[in-house]
Structure formats: C-alpha cells, structure tokens
Amino acid sequence: MRIGALEGGGTKMVLAVCNENGEVLDRKSIPTEHPSVTMPAMIEYFKEQKVEALGIGFFGPIQLNKAAENYGCVTSTPKPGWTGQPVVGPFQETLGIPVAFDTDVNAAALGEATWGASKGYENSVYITVGTGIGAGVITNGKLLHGMQHPEAGHMLLQRHPDDTYEGKCPFHSHCMESLAAGPAIEARWGKKAYDLADRKEVWELEAYYIAQGLVNMIMTLSPEKIILGGGVMHQTHVMALIREEVKKQINGYFDTPQIRDIDNYIVLPQLNDNQGIMGCVKLALNELDGK
Ligand code: ADP
Ligand code: ZN
C-alpha cells in the first residue's frame, strides 16, 4: 500500500510515501511558504505519488476535534497566512482518500511507540526541543487529545535564581519553551547553540529547565518511557546532565525500576529523524482501521 505522510513544520514540510511498515519509498522537503503556494505544491506531490491514504502531523495549535466546525484547520499561529488555514479539507477534496490529522509531536510519539524507542510501552512521552518545545503523549496506548492537544512546552517552570534572561515566549515569560528552546538559548547567551557546545554553564541551565519539564510530566502522566528529540538534543552530552537533574529534582520521592535505570528511561529517538513521517503512516493506518 502507498501511504502518504506529511510532517508539517513552520520552516519546512516533509512529504513522503511509505509502505504500511513505515519504510520510506520516496521523500521530499519543501519550504513552508504562504499556504497559497505550499498547499497546492503538497497536493500535487501526493496526487503524482498516487497515495491511497494520508497521515498528517502538523505544527500547532490545530483543531483536532472532529465535531468542530474548523476541524482540520490551523487555529492560530504567528506564521503568516496560516491562521485559520484548512489543512485536512483541501487534501480530502482533491485526493478523495482517508486523511488522518494530528500534531507533529503526537505523530513523532506514535512513530517511536510503533517502531522505535517506546515500542511495547502503553504510556510514553515524546518531547522535542527545537525552535519550540512540544510534547506528544501516549496514555493507555492512545494519543492524548482532550480539550485540544497537550501544549506541554508551555508549562510554567520555576526560574533559576541566577537566570536574568527575560524569556522568548510572547505569552509566558517562564514557560519551558520561553526559557529552554533553541532560540531562548541563543538569545540568552548571544551565540548559535551549536557554538556553545563547550560552555558548561549553558548546558547545566538547559538541563535544569528541561528536567523540571520532565519531572512535571513524570508526576502528572506517569510515562514508562521518555524520548527527547529535536535540534537542541543534537548536543548529546546534555542528556547525562538532564538525567542527573531529573533524579535530583525527584529527590527520592519515587523508587521505581525506571528511575533507578534512568539511562534507559529518558532516551534519544531511535528512528533517525523519521519518527514524524513514520508516525504519520501509523496515523493513516489507524484512520483506515477506524481507530
Ligand atoms: P524545528 O524545531 O524547527 O523543527 P529543530 O528541531 O532542528 O527544528 O530545531 C532547531 C533549533 O535547534 C535551532 O533553533 C537551534 O537553536 C537548535 N539546534 C539545531 N542544531 C543544533 C545543534 N547541533 N546543537 C544545538 N542546538 C541545535
Ligand atoms: Zn509559553
């Protein structure tokens, strides 16, 4: 079967065709421009590729409630032209195939849970630390939606007493994204994140914030596996600091096998940056199965 996968980001759209095992048969990436340019280009690609179903993981916030009038649309975004933009509708109307829709991070969480690091676990969290911070949550084997969808990157954190940086999020001065996403690191320290690799204080502070976010998620969602992806995690040395800080902040409250074996509890993705695309495939398969 030819399944279309669309990982829609604020910077680029990754378009792919896969089989039902998530194996990538074709792939291309186009810049995210105004929807009047980008939507027709994406529709054309999937038409040419003769896909039989399509799974979409898209940057949010998006409307996932099928009963809502604006189901399948982007709701609000600073990205020019995309506020209110229908995404599902135009694909369904032009391709006439089943279309599944979820957030980009939920798709990544599902990809890893189906074929990657959290395979076999009913409860897991996938967090991306990149231009923004987002989390996809799987609870009792299902993606968590609810009122809208989790926006865990905007959970409020306790500021480090020595941190005077005002924060990057226009809504919250001290949410996780505001203090710890890539652009916040770069604005606070005045350099590209990859040029700060050997500055110990940069990554200790980063670990302090990421760990707070993880501890909050551990306490509220009780995940059995936590996956940390995104551009900032290319600094793989920060992983050890995050694990150490999580243990420190939990402060002995839990004594579970997962916390004791934290190196296998908080892990990097396993799908080589294909987790989003592969998760879109699984979204499409679920839609076909009526799940
Ligand atoms: P996006 O979030 O836009 O999908 P990424 O996950 O690649 O894309 O995140 C991009 C951000 O990650 C950049 O703003 C940059 O700050 C940071 N980043 C990218 N590569 C690295 C790296 N090697 N080391 C540290 N930070 C990085
Ligand atoms: Zn925020």
Coordinates of C-alpha atoms and ligand atoms in Angstrom, one line a residue:
M1 CA 0.0 0.0 0.0
R2 CA 1.2 3.5 -0.7
I3 CA 0.7 5.8 2.3
G4 CA 1.3 9.5 2.1
A5 CA 3.0 11.2 5.1
L6 CA 3.2 14.9 5.7
E7 CA 5.2 16.3 8.5
G8 CA 4.2 20.0 8.5
G9 CA 6.6 22.3 10.3
G10 CA 6.9 26.1 10.5
T11 CA 10.1 26.0 8.4
K12 CA 9.6 23.1 6.1
M13 CA 7.2 20.5 5.0
V14 CA 8.4 16.9 4.7
L15 CA 6.4 14.9 2.2
A16 CA 6.9 11.2 1.9
V17 CA 5.4 8.0 0.6
C18 CA 5.8 4.9 2.7
N19 CA 4.5 1.4 2.9
E20 CA 2.5 0.0 5.8
N21 CA 5.7 -0.9 7.7
G22 CA 6.8 2.7 7.7
E23 CA 9.5 2.1 5.1
V24 CA 10.2 5.3 3.2
L25 CA 9.7 4.8 -0.6
D26 CA 10.0 8.5 -1.6
R27 CA 10.7 11.7 0.3
K28 CA 11.0 15.4 -0.4
S29 CA 11.0 18.5 1.6
I30 CA 9.7 22.0 0.6
P31 CA 9.9 25.3 2.5
T32 CA 6.8 26.4 4.4
E33 CA 5.7 29.5 2.5
H34 CA 2.3 31.2 2.2
P35 CA -0.4 28.5 2.1
S36 CA -1.5 29.7 -1.4
V37 CA 1.9 28.4 -2.6
T38 CA 2.6 25.5 -0.3
M39 CA -0.8 23.8 -0.2
P40 CA -1.1 23.3 -4.0
A41 CA 2.5 22.1 -4.2
M42 CA 1.8 19.4 -1.5
I43 CA -1.5 18.3 -3.1
E44 CA 0.3 17.9 -6.4
Y45 CA 3.0 15.7 -4.9
F46 CA 0.6 13.3 -3.2
K47 CA -1.5 13.2 -6.4
E48 CA 1.5 12.3 -8.5
Q49 CA 2.6 9.7 -6.0
K50 CA -0.9 8.0 -6.1
V51 CA -1.2 7.6 -2.4
E52 CA -4.1 5.7 -1.0
A53 CA -4.3 7.3 2.4
L54 CA -2.6 10.3 4.0
G55 CA -1.4 10.9 7.6
I56 CA -0.6 14.5 8.6
G57 CA 1.4 15.6 11.6
F58 CA 1.2 19.4 11.7
F59 CA 2.6 22.3 13.7
G60 CA 0.0 23.7 16.1
P61 CA -2.1 24.8 17.5
I62 CA -4.6 22.9 15.3
Q63 CA -8.2 21.8 15.7
L64 CA -8.4 18.0 16.2
N65 CA -12.0 17.8 17.4
K66 CA -13.9 16.2 14.5
A67 CA -17.2 17.7 15.8
A68 CA -15.8 21.2 15.5
E69 CA -16.6 23.4 12.5
N70 CA -12.9 24.2 12.0
Y71 CA -11.8 20.5 12.3
G72 CA -8.5 20.0 10.4
C73 CA -7.5 23.7 10.4
V74 CA -4.6 25.5 12.0
T75 CA -6.2 27.7 14.7
S76 CA -3.7 30.4 15.5
T77 CA -0.1 30.8 14.6
P78 CA 2.4 33.7 14.1
K79 CA 3.3 32.0 10.7
P80 CA 2.0 34.5 8.1
G81 CA -1.1 33.3 6.3
W82 CA -1.6 30.1 8.2
T83 CA -4.0 31.2 11.0
G84 CA -7.4 29.5 10.2
Q85 CA -5.9 27.7 7.3
P86 CA -7.8 24.4 6.4
V87 CA -5.3 21.5 6.0
V88 CA -7.4 18.3 6.0
G89 CA -10.2 19.6 3.8
P90 CA -8.1 20.5 0.7
F91 CA -6.4 17.1 0.7
Q92 CA -9.6 15.2 1.2
E93 CA -11.4 17.1 -1.5
T94 CA -8.7 16.9 -4.1
L95 CA -7.3 13.4 -3.4
G96 CA -10.6 11.7 -2.3
I97 CA -8.7 9.4 0.2
P98 CA -8.8 9.0 4.0
V99 CA -6.8 11.7 5.7
A100 CA -5.7 11.5 9.4
F101 CA -4.6 14.6 11.3
D102 CA -2.7 15.2 14.5
T103 CA 0.1 17.4 15.9
D104 CA 3.7 16.9 14.6
V105 CA 4.8 15.8 18.1
N106 CA 1.9 13.4 18.6
A107 CA 2.9 11.8 15.2
A108 CA 6.6 11.6 16.4
A109 CA 5.4 10.0 19.7
L110 CA 3.3 7.5 17.7
G111 CA 6.2 6.7 15.3
E112 CA 8.5 5.9 18.2
A113 CA 5.8 3.9 20.0
T114 CA 5.1 1.8 16.9
W115 CA 8.6 1.2 15.6
G116 CA 11.1 2.9 17.9
A117 CA 12.3 3.6 21.4
S118 CA 8.9 3.4 23.1
K119 CA 7.7 0.3 21.2
G120 CA 5.8 -2.0 23.6
Y121 CA 5.0 0.7 26.2
E122 CA 1.4 1.8 26.7
N123 CA 2.5 5.1 28.3
S124 CA 5.1 7.3 26.8
V125 CA 6.1 10.9 26.2
Y126 CA 8.0 12.3 23.2
I127 CA 9.4 15.8 23.7
T128 CA 11.1 17.9 21.0
V129 CA 13.4 20.7 22.0
G130 CA 14.0 22.7 18.8
T131 CA 12.7 26.0 17.6
G132 CA 9.9 25.4 20.0
I133 CA 9.2 22.8 22.6
G134 CA 6.4 20.3 22.1
A135 CA 5.3 17.0 23.6
G136 CA 3.3 14.1 22.2
V137 CA 1.7 11.9 24.9
I138 CA 0.6 8.3 24.6
T139 CA -1.7 7.2 27.5
N140 CA -3.0 3.7 27.8
G141 CA -1.9 3.0 24.2
K142 CA -3.6 6.1 22.8
L143 CA -2.6 9.6 21.8
L144 CA -3.8 12.1 24.4
H145 CA -6.0 14.8 22.9
G146 CA -8.7 16.2 25.3
M147 CA -9.7 19.9 25.1
Q148 CA -7.3 20.5 22.2
H149 CA -4.0 18.7 22.5
P150 CA -1.2 18.9 25.0
E151 CA 1.0 22.0 24.7
A152 CA 3.4 20.8 27.3
G153 CA 6.2 23.2 26.0
H154 CA 4.2 26.0 27.6
M155 CA 4.1 24.5 31.1
L156 CA 5.3 27.1 33.6
L157 CA 8.6 26.4 35.3
Q158 CA 10.5 27.9 38.2
R159 CA 13.1 30.2 37.0
H160 CA 16.7 29.6 38.1
P161 CA 17.6 32.3 40.6
D162 CA 20.7 33.3 38.6
D163 CA 18.9 33.5 35.3
T164 CA 18.1 37.0 34.2
Y165 CA 17.1 36.3 30.6
E166 CA 13.5 37.6 30.1
G167 CA 12.2 34.6 28.1
K168 CA 11.3 34.1 24.4
C169 CA 7.6 33.1 24.6
P170 CA 5.3 36.1 23.8
F171 CA 2.6 34.6 26.1
H172 CA 4.6 33.4 29.1
S173 CA 7.9 34.7 30.5
H174 CA 8.8 31.5 32.3
C175 CA 7.3 28.6 30.3
M176 CA 9.6 25.8 29.2
E177 CA 9.7 26.9 25.6
S178 CA 10.4 30.5 26.7
L179 CA 13.4 29.5 28.8
A180 CA 14.8 26.4 27.1
A181 CA 14.0 26.2 23.3
G182 CA 16.8 26.7 20.9
P183 CA 16.1 30.4 20.2
A184 CA 16.0 31.1 24.0
I185 CA 19.5 29.5 24.4
E186 CA 20.8 31.6 21.6
A187 CA 19.2 34.9 22.8
R188 CA 20.4 34.3 26.4
W189 CA 24.0 33.6 25.5
G190 CA 24.3 35.5 22.3
K191 CA 25.6 32.7 20.1
K192 CA 24.3 29.8 18.0
A193 CA 23.5 26.8 20.2
Y194 CA 26.0 24.6 18.4
D195 CA 28.7 27.2 19.0
L196 CA 28.1 26.9 22.8
A197 CA 28.9 23.2 23.0
D198 CA 31.8 23.6 25.4
R199 CA 30.1 26.2 27.7
K200 CA 29.3 24.1 30.8
E201 CA 27.0 26.7 32.3
V202 CA 24.8 26.8 29.2
W203 CA 24.0 23.1 29.3
E204 CA 23.7 23.0 33.1
L205 CA 21.0 25.6 33.0
E206 CA 19.4 23.9 30.0
A207 CA 19.3 20.6 31.9
Y208 CA 17.8 22.4 34.9
Y209 CA 14.8 23.6 32.8
I210 CA 14.3 20.5 30.7
A211 CA 14.5 18.3 33.8
Q212 CA 11.8 20.4 35.5
G213 CA 9.6 19.9 32.5
L214 CA 10.2 16.2 32.6
V215 CA 9.6 15.9 36.3
N216 CA 6.3 17.7 35.9
M217 CA 5.4 15.2 33.1
I218 CA 6.5 12.2 35.2
M219 CA 4.4 13.4 38.1
T220 CA 1.3 14.0 36.0
L221 CA 1.4 11.4 33.3
S222 CA 3.4 8.6 34.8
P223 CA 5.2 7.6 31.5
E224 CA 7.1 4.4 31.2
K225 CA 9.4 5.8 28.6
I226 CA 10.5 9.4 27.8
I227 CA 12.0 10.3 24.5
L228 CA 13.9 13.6 23.9
G229 CA 14.3 14.7 20.3
G230 CA 14.8 18.0 18.4
G231 CA 17.7 20.0 17.3
V232 CA 18.9 21.0 20.7
M233 CA 19.3 17.3 21.7
H234 CA 22.0 17.1 19.0
Q235 CA 24.1 18.2 21.9
T236 CA 24.0 14.6 23.1
H237 CA 26.2 15.4 26.2
V238 CA 23.3 17.3 27.7
M239 CA 21.4 14.0 28.1
A240 CA 23.5 12.9 31.0
L241 CA 23.0 16.3 32.8
I242 CA 19.2 16.1 32.2
R243 CA 19.1 12.6 33.7
E244 CA 21.1 13.6 36.7
E245 CA 19.0 16.7 37.3
V246 CA 15.7 14.7 37.0
K247 CA 17.0 12.4 39.7
K248 CA 18.0 15.3 41.8
Q249 CA 14.6 17.1 41.4
I250 CA 12.6 13.9 42.1
N251 CA 14.6 13.9 45.3
G252 CA 13.9 10.3 46.3
Y253 CA 10.1 10.6 46.0
F254 CA 10.0 7.6 43.6
D255 CA 12.0 4.5 43.8
T256 CA 10.9 2.7 40.6
P257 CA 12.9 0.5 38.3
Q258 CA 12.6 3.2 35.6
I259 CA 14.1 6.0 37.8
R260 CA 16.8 3.6 39.1
D261 CA 17.7 2.8 35.5
I262 CA 17.3 6.3 34.2
D263 CA 19.7 5.8 31.2
N264 CA 17.0 3.5 29.7
Y265 CA 14.1 5.7 30.9
I266 CA 15.0 9.0 29.3
V267 CA 16.4 8.3 25.9
L268 CA 17.0 9.7 22.4
P269 CA 14.7 8.8 19.5
Q270 CA 15.6 5.6 17.6
L271 CA 14.1 6.3 14.2
N272 CA 16.8 8.6 12.8
D273 CA 14.6 11.7 12.3
N274 CA 12.0 9.6 10.5
Q275 CA 9.8 9.3 13.6
G276 CA 7.5 12.1 12.4
I277 CA 7.0 10.6 9.0
M278 CA 6.6 7.1 10.3
G279 CA 4.1 8.3 12.9
C280 CA 2.1 9.9 10.1
V281 CA 1.9 6.5 8.5
K282 CA 0.6 5.0 11.7
L283 CA -2.0 7.8 11.9
A284 CA -3.2 6.9 8.4
L285 CA -3.3 3.2 9.3
N286 CA -5.3 3.9 12.4
E287 CA -7.7 6.1 10.4
L288 CA -8.2 3.2 7.9
D289 CA -8.8 0.8 10.8
G290 CA -11.4 3.2 12.2
K291 CA -9.3 3.7 15.4
Ligands
ADP1 P1 12.4 22.7 14.3 O1 12.1 22.8 15.7 O2 12.3 24.0 13.6 O3 11.6 21.6 13.6 P2 14.9 21.6 15.1 O4 14.4 20.6 15.9 O5 16.1 21.2 14.2 O6 13.9 22.2 14.1 O7 15.3 22.8 16.0 C1 16.0 23.9 15.6 C2 16.7 24.6 16.7 O8 17.5 23.7 17.4 C3 17.6 25.8 16.4 O9 16.9 27.0 16.8 C4 18.8 25.6 17.2 O10 18.8 26.5 18.2 C5 18.8 24.2 17.7 N1 19.8 23.4 17.2 C6 19.9 22.8 15.9 N2 21.0 22.1 15.8 C7 21.7 22.2 17.0 C8 22.9 21.6 17.4 N3 23.7 20.9 16.7 N4 23.3 21.9 18.7 C9 22.5 22.7 19.5 N5 21.3 23.2 19.1 C10 20.9 23.0 17.8
ZN2 ZN 4.8 29.9 26.5

